[in-house]
Coordinates of C-alpha atoms in Angstrom, one line a residue:
Chain Y
M6 CA 22.7 26.0 -30.1
N7 CA 23.4 22.6 -28.4
F8 CA 23.8 19.7 -30.7
N9 CA 23.0 16.3 -29.2
P10 CA 22.5 13.5 -31.7
G11 CA 22.6 10.9 -28.8
L12 CA 19.0 11.6 -28.1
L13 CA 18.0 9.7 -31.2
L14 CA 19.3 6.6 -29.4
D15 CA 16.1 6.5 -27.3
H16 CA 14.1 6.0 -30.4
I17 CA 15.9 3.1 -32.0
P18 CA 12.9 0.7 -32.3
T19 CA 10.8 3.4 -34.1
L20 CA 13.7 4.3 -36.3
A21 CA 14.4 0.7 -37.2
H22 CA 10.8 0.2 -38.1
G23 CA 10.8 3.3 -40.3
F24 CA 14.0 2.2 -41.9
A25 CA 12.6 -1.3 -42.7
L26 CA 9.5 0.3 -44.2
T27 CA 11.7 2.6 -46.3
L28 CA 13.6 -0.4 -47.6
L29 CA 10.3 -2.3 -48.2
T30 CA 8.5 0.5 -50.2
W31 CA 11.7 1.3 -52.1
V32 CA 12.5 -2.3 -53.1
C33 CA 8.8 -3.3 -53.9
G34 CA 8.2 0.1 -55.7
T35 CA 11.3 -0.5 -57.8
I36 CA 10.3 -4.0 -58.7
I37 CA 6.9 -2.8 -59.7
A38 CA 8.4 0.0 -61.7
I39 CA 10.8 -2.3 -63.5
G40 CA 8.1 -4.9 -64.3
L41 CA 5.7 -2.3 -65.5
G42 CA 8.3 -0.4 -67.4
F43 CA 9.6 -3.5 -69.1
S44 CA 6.1 -4.6 -70.2
L45 CA 5.4 -1.1 -71.6
A46 CA 8.7 -1.2 -73.5
V47 CA 7.9 -4.6 -75.0
L48 CA 4.4 -3.4 -75.9
Q49 CA 5.8 -0.2 -77.4
T50 CA 8.5 -2.1 -79.4
L51 CA 6.2 -4.8 -80.8
G52 CA 2.8 -3.1 -80.7
G53 CA 1.0 -1.2 -83.4
T54 CA 0.4 2.6 -83.7
F55 CA -2.4 2.5 -81.2
Q56 CA -0.4 0.9 -78.4
Q57 CA 2.5 3.2 -79.1
T58 CA 0.4 6.3 -78.9
A59 CA -1.4 5.1 -75.8
I60 CA 1.9 4.3 -74.0
R61 CA 3.4 7.6 -75.1
I62 CA 0.5 9.5 -73.6
Y63 CA 0.8 7.4 -70.4
N64 CA 4.5 8.2 -70.2
D65 CA 4.0 11.9 -70.8
V66 CA 1.2 12.2 -68.2
V67 CA 3.0 10.3 -65.5
R68 CA 6.2 12.1 -66.1
G69 CA 4.6 15.5 -66.3
V70 CA 2.9 15.5 -62.9
P71 CA 4.9 15.7 -59.6
F72 CA 4.9 12.5 -57.5
I73 CA 3.4 14.3 -54.5
V74 CA 0.4 15.5 -56.6
Q75 CA -0.1 11.9 -57.9
L76 CA -0.1 10.6 -54.4
F77 CA -2.6 13.1 -53.2
L78 CA -4.8 12.5 -56.2
V79 CA -5.0 8.7 -55.7
Y80 CA -4.8 8.5 -51.9
Y81 CA -7.3 11.3 -51.1
G82 CA -9.2 11.5 -54.4
G83 CA -9.2 7.7 -55.0
P84 CA -12.0 6.9 -52.4
H85 CA -14.4 9.0 -54.5
L86 CA -13.8 6.5 -57.4
G87 CA -13.8 3.5 -55.1
I88 CA -10.0 3.1 -54.9
R89 CA -9.4 2.5 -51.2
G90 CA -6.4 1.0 -49.5
D91 CA -3.7 1.2 -46.9
A92 CA -1.3 4.1 -47.2
V93 CA 1.6 1.7 -47.5
V94 CA 0.0 -0.4 -50.3
I95 CA -1.1 2.6 -52.3
G96 CA 2.2 4.4 -51.7
T97 CA 4.2 1.5 -52.9
A98 CA 2.0 0.9 -55.9
M99 CA 2.2 4.6 -56.8
L100 CA 6.0 4.6 -56.5
G101 CA 6.0 1.8 -59.0
I102 CA 3.7 3.6 -61.4
Y103 CA 5.7 6.8 -61.0
G104 CA 8.9 5.0 -62.0
S105 CA 7.5 3.0 -64.8
P106 CA 7.7 5.5 -67.7
Y107 CA 11.3 6.2 -66.9
F108 CA 12.1 2.5 -67.0
C109 CA 10.1 2.1 -70.1
E110 CA 12.2 4.7 -71.9
V111 CA 15.4 3.0 -70.7
F112 CA 14.4 -0.5 -71.8
R113 CA 13.1 0.8 -75.2
G114 CA 16.5 2.4 -75.8
G115 CA 18.0 -0.9 -74.8
F116 CA 15.9 -2.8 -77.4
Q117 CA 16.8 -0.3 -80.1
S118 CA 20.5 -0.7 -79.4
V119 CA 20.4 -4.4 -80.4
P120 CA 21.5 -4.5 -84.1
V121 CA 18.8 -6.0 -86.4
G122 CA 21.4 -8.2 -88.0
Y123 CA 21.8 -10.2 -84.8
I124 CA 18.1 -10.9 -84.7
E125 CA 18.1 -11.8 -88.5
A126 CA 21.1 -14.1 -87.9
G127 CA 19.2 -15.8 -85.1
K128 CA 16.2 -16.3 -87.4
A129 CA 18.5 -17.6 -90.2
L130 CA 19.9 -20.2 -87.7
G131 CA 16.3 -21.3 -87.1
L132 CA 16.1 -20.2 -83.5
R133 CA 12.7 -19.8 -82.0
R134 CA 11.3 -16.3 -81.2
T135 CA 11.5 -16.9 -77.5
T136 CA 15.1 -18.2 -77.8
I137 CA 16.0 -15.1 -79.8
M138 CA 14.4 -12.9 -77.1
M139 CA 16.0 -14.7 -74.1
R140 CA 19.4 -15.4 -75.6
I141 CA 20.2 -12.6 -78.0
I142 CA 18.1 -9.5 -77.3
L143 CA 17.7 -9.5 -73.5
P144 CA 21.3 -10.0 -72.4
Q145 CA 22.6 -7.2 -74.7
M146 CA 19.7 -4.9 -73.8
L147 CA 20.3 -5.4 -70.1
V148 CA 24.0 -4.4 -70.4
V149 CA 23.0 -1.2 -72.2
A150 CA 20.3 -0.4 -69.7
L151 CA 22.1 -1.3 -66.4
P152 CA 23.7 2.2 -65.7
S153 CA 20.3 3.9 -66.1
V154 CA 18.5 1.3 -64.1
V155 CA 20.9 1.9 -61.2
N156 CA 20.3 5.7 -61.5
L157 CA 16.5 5.3 -61.6
T158 CA 16.7 3.0 -58.6
I159 CA 18.4 5.8 -56.7
V160 CA 15.8 8.3 -57.9
L161 CA 13.0 6.1 -56.5
L162 CA 14.8 5.8 -53.2
K163 CA 14.7 9.6 -53.0
E164 CA 11.1 9.8 -54.1
S165 CA 10.1 7.3 -51.5
T166 CA 10.6 10.0 -48.8
V167 CA 7.5 11.8 -50.3
L168 CA 5.4 8.8 -49.1
S169 CA 5.7 10.4 -45.6
V170 CA 3.2 13.1 -46.6
I171 CA 0.4 10.5 -47.0
T172 CA 1.3 9.1 -43.6
V173 CA 3.3 6.1 -44.7
P174 CA 5.3 5.5 -41.5
E175 CA 8.7 5.2 -43.3
L176 CA 12.0 6.7 -42.1
T177 CA 11.3 10.3 -43.0
Y178 CA 7.9 10.2 -41.4
Q179 CA 9.2 8.7 -38.1
V180 CA 12.1 11.1 -37.9
S181 CA 9.8 14.1 -38.5
G182 CA 7.6 12.8 -35.7
I183 CA 10.5 12.4 -33.3
S184 CA 11.8 15.9 -34.3
S185 CA 8.6 17.6 -33.4
D186 CA 8.3 15.6 -30.1
T187 CA 11.9 16.4 -29.0
F188 CA 12.4 19.8 -30.8
A189 CA 15.7 18.4 -31.9
F190 CA 15.2 19.3 -35.5
A191 CA 18.8 19.9 -36.5
E192 CA 20.0 16.6 -35.1
C193 CA 17.1 14.6 -36.5
F194 CA 17.2 15.9 -40.1
L195 CA 21.0 15.9 -40.3
I196 CA 21.2 12.3 -39.4
L197 CA 18.3 11.5 -41.7
A198 CA 20.2 13.2 -44.5
L199 CA 23.3 11.2 -43.7
V200 CA 21.4 7.9 -43.7
Y201 CA 19.9 8.6 -47.2
W202 CA 23.3 9.8 -48.5
A203 CA 24.9 6.5 -47.3
L204 CA 22.1 4.4 -48.9
V205 CA 22.6 6.3 -52.2
E206 CA 26.4 5.8 -52.1
I207 CA 26.0 2.1 -51.3
T208 CA 23.6 1.6 -54.2
M209 CA 25.9 3.5 -56.5
I210 CA 28.9 1.4 -55.5
A211 CA 26.8 -1.8 -55.9
G212 CA 25.7 -0.6 -59.3
Q213 CA 29.3 0.0 -60.4
R214 CA 30.3 -3.5 -59.3
A215 CA 27.4 -5.0 -61.2
E216 CA 28.4 -3.0 -64.3
R217 CA 31.9 -4.2 -64.1
S218 CA 31.0 -7.9 -63.7
V219 CA 28.5 -7.6 -66.6
M220 CA 31.2 -6.1 -68.8
K221 CA 33.5 -8.9 -67.9
F222 CA 30.8 -11.4 -68.8
M223 CA 30.3 -9.7 -72.2
Q224 CA 34.0 -9.7 -73.1
R225 CA 34.3 -13.5 -72.6
Chain P
M11 CA -17.3 15.1 -60.8
D12 CA -18.1 18.8 -60.4
F13 CA -15.5 21.3 -61.3
S14 CA -17.7 24.4 -60.8
F15 CA -16.3 25.2 -57.4
V16 CA -12.8 25.4 -58.9
F17 CA -13.7 28.5 -60.8
S18 CA -14.6 30.2 -57.6
E19 CA -11.2 29.2 -56.2
W20 CA -9.3 30.3 -59.3
R21 CA -7.5 33.1 -57.3
V22 CA -5.9 30.5 -55.0
L23 CA -4.8 28.4 -57.9
L24 CA -3.3 31.4 -59.6
I25 CA -1.3 32.5 -56.6
G26 CA -0.1 28.9 -56.2
T27 CA 0.9 28.7 -59.8
Y28 CA 2.7 32.0 -59.5
H29 CA 4.7 30.8 -56.5
T30 CA 5.6 27.5 -58.2
I31 CA 6.9 29.4 -61.3
L32 CA 8.6 32.0 -59.2
V33 CA 10.5 29.5 -57.0
S34 CA 11.4 27.3 -60.0
A35 CA 12.6 30.2 -62.1
I36 CA 14.8 31.8 -59.4
S37 CA 16.2 28.4 -58.3
L38 CA 17.0 27.6 -61.9
V39 CA 19.0 30.8 -62.3
L40 CA 20.7 30.6 -58.9
G41 CA 21.3 26.9 -59.4
F42 CA 23.0 27.6 -62.7
V43 CA 25.3 30.2 -61.3
L44 CA 26.2 28.1 -58.3
G45 CA 26.4 25.0 -60.5
L46 CA 28.9 26.6 -62.8
L47 CA 31.0 27.5 -59.8
V48 CA 30.9 23.9 -58.5
C49 CA 31.6 22.6 -61.9
L50 CA 34.7 24.8 -62.1
L51 CA 35.8 23.5 -58.7
R52 CA 35.4 20.0 -59.9
L53 CA 37.4 20.7 -63.1
S54 CA 40.2 22.8 -61.5
S55 CA 43.7 21.4 -61.2
H56 CA 43.8 22.0 -57.5
R57 CA 43.3 18.7 -55.6
A58 CA 41.5 20.2 -52.6
L59 CA 39.1 22.2 -54.8
V60 CA 38.3 19.1 -56.8
E61 CA 37.4 17.2 -53.6
I62 CA 35.2 20.1 -52.4
G63 CA 33.3 20.0 -55.7
R64 CA 33.0 16.3 -55.6
F65 CA 31.7 16.4 -52.0
Y66 CA 29.1 19.1 -52.9
I67 CA 27.8 17.1 -55.9
S68 CA 27.7 13.8 -54.0
F69 CA 25.9 15.2 -50.9
F70 CA 23.3 17.4 -52.6
R71 CA 22.5 14.7 -55.2
G72 CA 22.5 11.9 -52.6
V73 CA 20.1 13.4 -50.1
P74 CA 16.4 13.5 -51.1
L75 CA 15.1 17.0 -51.7
L76 CA 12.4 16.7 -49.1
V77 CA 14.9 15.9 -46.4
Q78 CA 17.1 18.7 -47.7
L79 CA 14.2 21.2 -47.4
L80 CA 13.3 20.0 -43.9
L81 CA 17.0 20.3 -42.9
I82 CA 17.4 23.8 -44.3
F83 CA 14.0 24.9 -43.0
Y84 CA 14.8 24.0 -39.4
M85 CA 18.6 24.6 -39.5
L86 CA 18.6 28.2 -40.8
P87 CA 16.8 29.7 -37.8
L88 CA 19.1 27.7 -35.5
I89 CA 22.2 29.2 -36.9
G90 CA 20.7 32.7 -36.7
V91 CA 19.4 33.1 -40.3
N92 CA 15.8 34.2 -40.3
I93 CA 14.2 34.1 -43.7
S94 CA 10.7 33.5 -44.9
S95 CA 9.6 30.0 -45.9
I96 CA 9.6 30.9 -49.5
G97 CA 13.3 32.1 -49.1
A98 CA 14.2 28.8 -47.4
A99 CA 12.5 27.0 -50.2
I100 CA 14.5 28.9 -52.9
V101 CA 17.7 28.2 -51.0
G102 CA 16.9 24.5 -50.7
V103 CA 15.8 24.0 -54.3
S104 CA 18.8 26.1 -55.7
V105 CA 21.6 24.2 -53.9
V106 CA 20.2 20.9 -55.1
A107 CA 19.7 22.2 -58.6
A108 CA 23.3 23.4 -58.6
A109 CA 24.6 19.9 -57.9
Y110 CA 22.7 18.5 -60.9
Q111 CA 23.6 21.4 -63.2
A112 CA 27.3 21.1 -62.2
E113 CA 27.4 17.5 -63.4
I114 CA 25.6 18.4 -66.7
L115 CA 28.0 21.3 -67.3
R116 CA 31.0 19.1 -66.5
G117 CA 29.9 16.8 -69.3
G118 CA 29.6 19.7 -71.6
F119 CA 33.1 21.0 -70.8
Q120 CA 34.7 17.6 -71.1
A121 CA 33.2 17.0 -74.5
I122 CA 35.2 19.9 -76.0
P123 CA 38.4 18.6 -77.6
H124 CA 41.5 19.7 -75.7
G125 CA 43.2 20.7 -79.0
Q126 CA 41.0 23.8 -79.2
V127 CA 42.3 25.1 -75.9
E128 CA 45.9 24.4 -77.0
A129 CA 45.3 26.1 -80.3
A130 CA 43.9 29.2 -78.5
R131 CA 46.8 29.2 -76.1
M132 CA 49.2 29.1 -79.1
M133 CA 47.5 32.1 -80.5
G134 CA 48.1 34.0 -77.2
L135 CA 44.6 34.1 -75.8
S136 CA 44.4 34.6 -72.0
S137 CA 42.8 31.9 -69.9
R138 CA 39.8 34.1 -69.2
R139 CA 39.2 34.7 -72.9
I140 CA 39.6 31.0 -73.7
F141 CA 36.9 30.3 -71.1
A142 CA 34.5 33.0 -72.1
R143 CA 34.9 32.8 -75.8
I144 CA 35.7 29.1 -76.5
L145 CA 34.8 26.8 -73.7
L146 CA 31.6 28.3 -72.2
P147 CA 29.7 28.9 -75.5
Q148 CA 30.3 25.4 -76.8
A149 CA 29.6 23.8 -73.5
L150 CA 26.3 25.7 -73.2
Q151 CA 25.3 24.6 -76.6
R152 CA 25.9 21.0 -75.9
V153 CA 24.2 20.9 -72.6
T154 CA 21.0 22.8 -73.5
P155 CA 18.9 19.7 -74.0
S156 CA 20.0 18.4 -70.6
L157 CA 19.4 21.7 -69.0
V158 CA 15.9 21.9 -70.3
N159 CA 15.3 18.4 -69.0
D160 CA 16.6 19.5 -65.7
A161 CA 14.4 22.5 -65.6
I162 CA 11.4 20.2 -66.0
L163 CA 12.5 18.0 -63.2
L164 CA 13.1 21.1 -61.1
L165 CA 9.6 22.4 -61.8
K166 CA 8.2 19.1 -60.6
S167 CA 10.4 18.8 -57.6
S168 CA 9.4 22.3 -56.5
S169 CA 6.1 20.7 -55.5
L170 CA 7.9 19.5 -52.3
I171 CA 8.1 23.1 -51.0
S172 CA 4.5 22.7 -50.1
V173 CA 5.6 20.5 -47.3
V174 CA 7.5 23.3 -45.6
G175 CA 4.5 25.6 -45.9
V176 CA 5.0 27.6 -49.1
L177 CA 1.7 28.3 -50.9
D178 CA 2.7 26.8 -54.2
L179 CA 0.4 25.0 -56.7
T180 CA 0.4 21.8 -54.7
R181 CA -0.4 23.6 -51.4
A182 CA -3.1 25.6 -53.1
S183 CA -4.8 22.4 -54.4
Q184 CA -4.4 20.9 -50.9
N185 CA -6.2 24.0 -49.4
I186 CA -9.0 23.8 -52.0
A187 CA -9.4 20.0 -51.4
A188 CA -9.7 20.7 -47.7
S189 CA -12.2 23.5 -47.9
S190 CA -14.4 22.1 -50.7
L191 CA -14.1 18.4 -49.6
R192 CA -13.6 17.5 -53.2
P193 CA -10.0 16.2 -53.3
M194 CA -10.3 14.5 -56.7
E195 CA -11.2 17.6 -58.6
A196 CA -8.8 19.8 -56.7
Y197 CA -5.8 17.6 -57.3
L198 CA -6.7 17.0 -60.9
D199 CA -6.6 20.7 -61.4
A200 CA -3.1 20.9 -60.0
A201 CA -2.1 17.9 -62.1
I202 CA -3.4 19.5 -65.3
I203 CA -1.6 22.8 -64.6
Y204 CA 1.7 21.0 -63.9
L205 CA 1.2 18.9 -67.0
F206 CA 0.6 22.1 -69.0
L207 CA 3.7 23.8 -67.5
T208 CA 6.0 20.8 -68.2
A209 CA 4.7 20.4 -71.7
L210 CA 5.3 24.1 -72.3
L211 CA 8.9 23.7 -71.1
S212 CA 9.6 20.8 -73.3
I213 CA 8.1 22.5 -76.4
A214 CA 10.2 25.6 -75.6
G215 CA 13.3 23.4 -75.1
R216 CA 12.8 21.7 -78.5
S217 CA 12.6 24.9 -80.4
L218 CA 15.6 26.3 -78.5
E219 CA 17.5 23.2 -79.5
R220 CA 16.6 23.7 -83.1
Q221 CA 17.7 27.4 -83.0
L222 CA 21.0 26.5 -81.4
A223 CA 21.6 23.8 -84.0
L224 CA 20.9 26.3 -86.8
A225 CA 23.0 29.0 -85.3
G226 CA 26.0 27.0 -84.3
G227 CA 25.9 24.2 -86.9
L228 CA 26.9 21.8 -84.2
A229 CA 27.9 18.6 -85.8
R230 CA 26.1 15.6 -84.2

């Protein structure tokens, strides 16, 4: 077995393009997931029984079906219902939808962790509802939610590899293509694994830094 | 929508479901055994062993399962190991499951007050007996909810073995979608079966938790 990772150097432009698309789908997917998850959490916390039940069903369904099946369902089944789009757009949107129930649960837990007394105190002081939300509930909730948010961000990075199966030309897709062209499977996939590992470690370290600075802010 | 063709293809779906359950179940058990070993490495007092455990957990949790499967699928033949694609899939899912279960188990072991071990040592119990009679049962009881959660994630992530050519539920629905030209219905079937399986697991998990709580009287 001869091992020659140098042969990947010939494909740097393709790899850079794939890497950029991995970052793009990951970041956009995570932003969509956080936005959607947050809205669902607010609706679930403030809404009535109907909203709560509807969101619970949405969460259970999205979390109960593998991401790859959801992708196939929407990307290949969607055109029958009039849902058509570029693989990148559909893939990113689906990544956001897939992540949303997990973020919803995290934010809901965050909302519940804020003591009712704080909100009552805010009301007693005559603060407006938006002020109570922005100045009392949100900051405390975000501190509680931050570690889980970092974890979920990492989960979504790893799930973004699955987009390669619906032909989104991200890093995994490009490396698979190069590996079958050059037959250098071991080199290609080993380096691919190392790249993802490094990305995950970097995200984790950044998350720990953020947690530390938030804790400092809270103690002031 | 027309689901009638699905009934003529039920045999393929059944085989797919069988393989999904088979790979998930075997990987769960193998992952648990391997995970317990990795967890013991991580908790040992030997510095080098701790580092090996830490490396294992970091690598196998950091690299996306899809990349891991591709790596194992193409690497094993290169280093002279020839196993079927289903064997490679079981190896891939198990080693990743082990990393997650090791972390879960570590949490369980660390939650046990150290005074219990000291008391047992005072009473003259051997280290093996302390582990088997005091530490392991309590740790298992504590981590059962997390392990069930992990089993659900494992069942869902097993859908990725379809990419390396195992005829699991996802692959079966892909085949049906291709032959019937009805992707919407085919993937909906897979989604419903996955949803059913994950719901079943979470119901089983909840009743298991109740029984454990009754049997052990674990104070919350």
